[in-house]
């Protein structure tokens, strides 16, 4: 990777009102929702058009 972190952006509102996002080095993310009892860790190569709402919203939809 380039060592750069992609910018944080989301195209949709989060399906958990209490969603916290920790922005790590080189595109790593941690999403936490106490309301949904959910912790998601995203690791891997940085994706510069990554949508931060996509992964948590898909997982929450699957849980519902």
Short mmCIF file of N, CA and C in Angstrom, two decimals:
data_model
loop_
_atom_site.label_atom_id
_atom_site.label_comp_id
_atom_site.label_asym_id
_atom_site.label_seq_id
_atom_site.Cartn_x
_atom_site.Cartn_y
_atom_site.Cartn_z
N UNK A 1 0.82 -1.18 0.00
CA UNK A 1 0.00 0.00 0.00
C UNK A 1 0.86 1.24 0.00
N UNK A 2 0.22 2.35 -0.17
CA UNK A 2 0.92 3.63 -0.26
C UNK A 2 1.24 4.22 1.10
N UNK A 3 0.68 3.67 2.17
CA UNK A 3 0.88 4.23 3.50
C UNK A 3 -0.09 5.34 3.83
N UNK A 4 -0.96 5.70 2.88
CA UNK A 4 -1.95 6.73 3.11
C UNK A 4 -3.26 6.09 3.55
N UNK A 5 -4.00 6.82 4.37
CA UNK A 5 -5.33 6.37 4.77
C UNK A 5 -6.37 6.98 3.85
N UNK A 6 -7.35 6.17 3.40
CA UNK A 6 -8.44 6.74 2.61
C UNK A 6 -9.27 7.69 3.48
N UNK A 7 -9.87 8.69 2.87
CA UNK A 7 -10.74 9.58 3.66
C UNK A 7 -11.97 8.83 4.13
N UNK A 8 -12.51 9.24 5.28
CA UNK A 8 -13.74 8.64 5.77
C UNK A 8 -14.91 9.31 5.07
N UNK A 9 -15.80 8.48 4.50
CA UNK A 9 -16.99 9.02 3.87
C UNK A 9 -18.10 7.98 3.93
N UNK A 10 -19.33 8.43 4.00
CA UNK A 10 -20.47 7.52 3.97
C UNK A 10 -21.55 8.13 3.09
N UNK A 11 -22.17 7.30 2.28
CA UNK A 11 -23.20 7.77 1.37
C UNK A 11 -24.60 7.61 1.94
N UNK A 12 -24.73 6.82 3.00
CA UNK A 12 -26.03 6.56 3.63
C UNK A 12 -25.93 6.80 5.13
N UNK A 13 -27.04 7.10 5.78
CA UNK A 13 -27.02 7.17 7.24
C UNK A 13 -26.75 5.77 7.80
N UNK A 14 -26.10 5.71 8.94
CA UNK A 14 -25.85 4.42 9.58
C UNK A 14 -27.15 3.88 10.16
N UNK A 15 -27.32 2.56 10.07
CA UNK A 15 -28.52 1.90 10.58
C UNK A 15 -28.50 1.75 12.10
N UNK A 16 -27.40 2.11 12.73
CA UNK A 16 -27.30 2.17 14.19
C UNK A 16 -26.98 3.63 14.55
N UNK A 17 -27.87 4.23 15.31
CA UNK A 17 -27.70 5.65 15.64
C UNK A 17 -26.46 5.92 16.48
N UNK A 18 -25.98 4.91 17.19
CA UNK A 18 -24.83 5.11 18.08
C UNK A 18 -23.51 4.63 17.47
N UNK A 19 -23.44 4.47 16.15
CA UNK A 19 -22.25 3.92 15.50
C UNK A 19 -21.02 4.79 15.77
N UNK A 20 -19.99 4.17 16.29
CA UNK A 20 -18.69 4.81 16.47
C UNK A 20 -17.74 4.21 15.45
N UNK A 21 -16.87 5.04 14.89
CA UNK A 21 -15.89 4.56 13.92
C UNK A 21 -14.51 5.01 14.37
N UNK A 22 -13.60 4.07 14.46
CA UNK A 22 -12.20 4.36 14.72
C UNK A 22 -11.45 4.21 13.41
N UNK A 23 -10.76 5.25 13.01
CA UNK A 23 -10.05 5.31 11.74
C UNK A 23 -8.59 4.97 12.01
N UNK A 24 -8.16 3.80 11.57
CA UNK A 24 -6.79 3.36 11.81
C UNK A 24 -5.86 3.69 10.67
N UNK A 25 -4.66 3.20 10.78
CA UNK A 25 -3.64 3.44 9.77
C UNK A 25 -3.97 2.68 8.49
N UNK A 26 -3.75 3.29 7.37
CA UNK A 26 -3.82 2.68 6.05
C UNK A 26 -5.18 2.02 5.79
N UNK A 27 -6.26 2.68 6.17
CA UNK A 27 -7.59 2.21 5.83
C UNK A 27 -8.23 1.23 6.79
N UNK A 28 -7.58 0.90 7.88
CA UNK A 28 -8.20 0.02 8.86
C UNK A 28 -9.32 0.78 9.55
N UNK A 29 -10.40 0.08 9.86
CA UNK A 29 -11.54 0.70 10.52
C UNK A 29 -12.07 -0.24 11.61
N UNK A 30 -12.57 0.34 12.67
CA UNK A 30 -13.32 -0.40 13.68
C UNK A 30 -14.66 0.31 13.83
N UNK A 31 -15.73 -0.44 13.69
CA UNK A 31 -17.09 0.08 13.84
C UNK A 31 -17.68 -0.56 15.09
N UNK A 32 -18.28 0.25 15.96
CA UNK A 32 -18.85 -0.26 17.20
C UNK A 32 -20.25 0.32 17.39
N UNK A 33 -21.19 -0.56 17.70
CA UNK A 33 -22.54 -0.14 18.07
C UNK A 33 -22.95 -0.92 19.31
N UNK A 34 -23.11 -0.22 20.41
CA UNK A 34 -23.61 -0.88 21.63
C UNK A 34 -25.07 -1.27 21.45
N UNK A 35 -25.81 -0.41 20.78
CA UNK A 35 -27.24 -0.66 20.54
C UNK A 35 -27.45 -2.00 19.83
N UNK A 36 -26.63 -2.30 18.84
CA UNK A 36 -26.76 -3.53 18.06
C UNK A 36 -25.85 -4.66 18.58
N UNK A 37 -25.08 -4.38 19.64
CA UNK A 37 -24.14 -5.35 20.20
C UNK A 37 -23.21 -5.86 19.10
N UNK A 38 -22.56 -4.89 18.42
CA UNK A 38 -21.81 -5.20 17.21
C UNK A 38 -20.44 -4.53 17.23
N UNK A 39 -19.43 -5.31 16.87
CA UNK A 39 -18.08 -4.78 16.63
C UNK A 39 -17.62 -5.36 15.30
N UNK A 40 -17.19 -4.48 14.39
CA UNK A 40 -16.68 -4.89 13.08
C UNK A 40 -15.28 -4.34 12.94
N UNK A 41 -14.34 -5.18 12.54
CA UNK A 41 -12.97 -4.75 12.28
C UNK A 41 -12.69 -4.96 10.80
N UNK A 42 -12.32 -3.88 10.13
CA UNK A 42 -11.98 -3.96 8.70
C UNK A 42 -10.48 -3.76 8.57
N UNK A 43 -9.81 -4.77 8.00
CA UNK A 43 -8.38 -4.67 7.73
C UNK A 43 -8.16 -5.00 6.26
N UNK A 44 -7.02 -4.67 5.76
CA UNK A 44 -6.73 -4.97 4.36
C UNK A 44 -6.15 -3.75 3.67
N UNK A 45 -6.00 -3.88 2.37
CA UNK A 45 -5.45 -2.78 1.58
C UNK A 45 -6.38 -1.58 1.62
N UNK A 46 -5.83 -0.37 1.59
CA UNK A 46 -6.69 0.81 1.57
C UNK A 46 -7.48 0.89 0.27
N UNK A 47 -8.74 1.27 0.38
CA UNK A 47 -9.61 1.46 -0.77
C UNK A 47 -10.05 2.92 -0.72
N UNK A 48 -9.63 3.71 -1.68
CA UNK A 48 -9.83 5.15 -1.58
C UNK A 48 -11.25 5.60 -1.91
N UNK A 49 -12.09 4.71 -2.46
CA UNK A 49 -13.49 5.07 -2.63
C UNK A 49 -14.38 4.26 -1.68
N UNK A 50 -13.80 3.81 -0.56
CA UNK A 50 -14.52 3.02 0.44
C UNK A 50 -15.65 3.84 1.03
N UNK A 51 -16.82 3.24 1.16
CA UNK A 51 -18.00 3.87 1.75
C UNK A 51 -18.15 3.31 3.16
N UNK A 52 -17.93 4.14 4.17
CA UNK A 52 -17.95 3.66 5.55
C UNK A 52 -19.32 3.20 6.03
N UNK A 53 -20.39 3.57 5.36
CA UNK A 53 -21.71 3.10 5.78
C UNK A 53 -22.06 1.73 5.18
N UNK A 54 -21.38 1.34 4.11
CA UNK A 54 -21.76 0.12 3.38
C UNK A 54 -21.66 -1.14 4.23
N UNK A 55 -20.50 -1.41 4.81
CA UNK A 55 -20.29 -2.67 5.55
C UNK A 55 -21.17 -2.76 6.80
N UNK A 56 -21.16 -1.77 7.69
CA UNK A 56 -22.01 -1.90 8.88
C UNK A 56 -23.50 -2.01 8.54
N UNK A 57 -23.96 -1.24 7.54
CA UNK A 57 -25.37 -1.30 7.20
C UNK A 57 -25.76 -2.66 6.62
N UNK A 58 -24.89 -3.29 5.84
CA UNK A 58 -25.18 -4.62 5.29
C UNK A 58 -25.23 -5.67 6.41
N UNK A 59 -24.31 -5.58 7.33
CA UNK A 59 -24.29 -6.55 8.44
C UNK A 59 -25.52 -6.37 9.32
N UNK A 60 -25.87 -5.13 9.65
CA UNK A 60 -27.06 -4.88 10.48
C UNK A 60 -28.31 -5.35 9.76
N UNK A 61 -28.41 -5.11 8.46
CA UNK A 61 -29.57 -5.59 7.69
C UNK A 61 -29.68 -7.11 7.76
N UNK A 62 -28.54 -7.79 7.69
CA UNK A 62 -28.53 -9.25 7.78
C UNK A 62 -28.93 -9.76 9.16
N UNK A 63 -28.57 -9.01 10.19
CA UNK A 63 -28.94 -9.40 11.56
C UNK A 63 -30.41 -9.18 11.85
N UNK A 64 -30.98 -8.19 11.20
CA UNK A 64 -32.40 -7.88 11.43
C UNK A 64 -33.25 -8.91 10.73
#
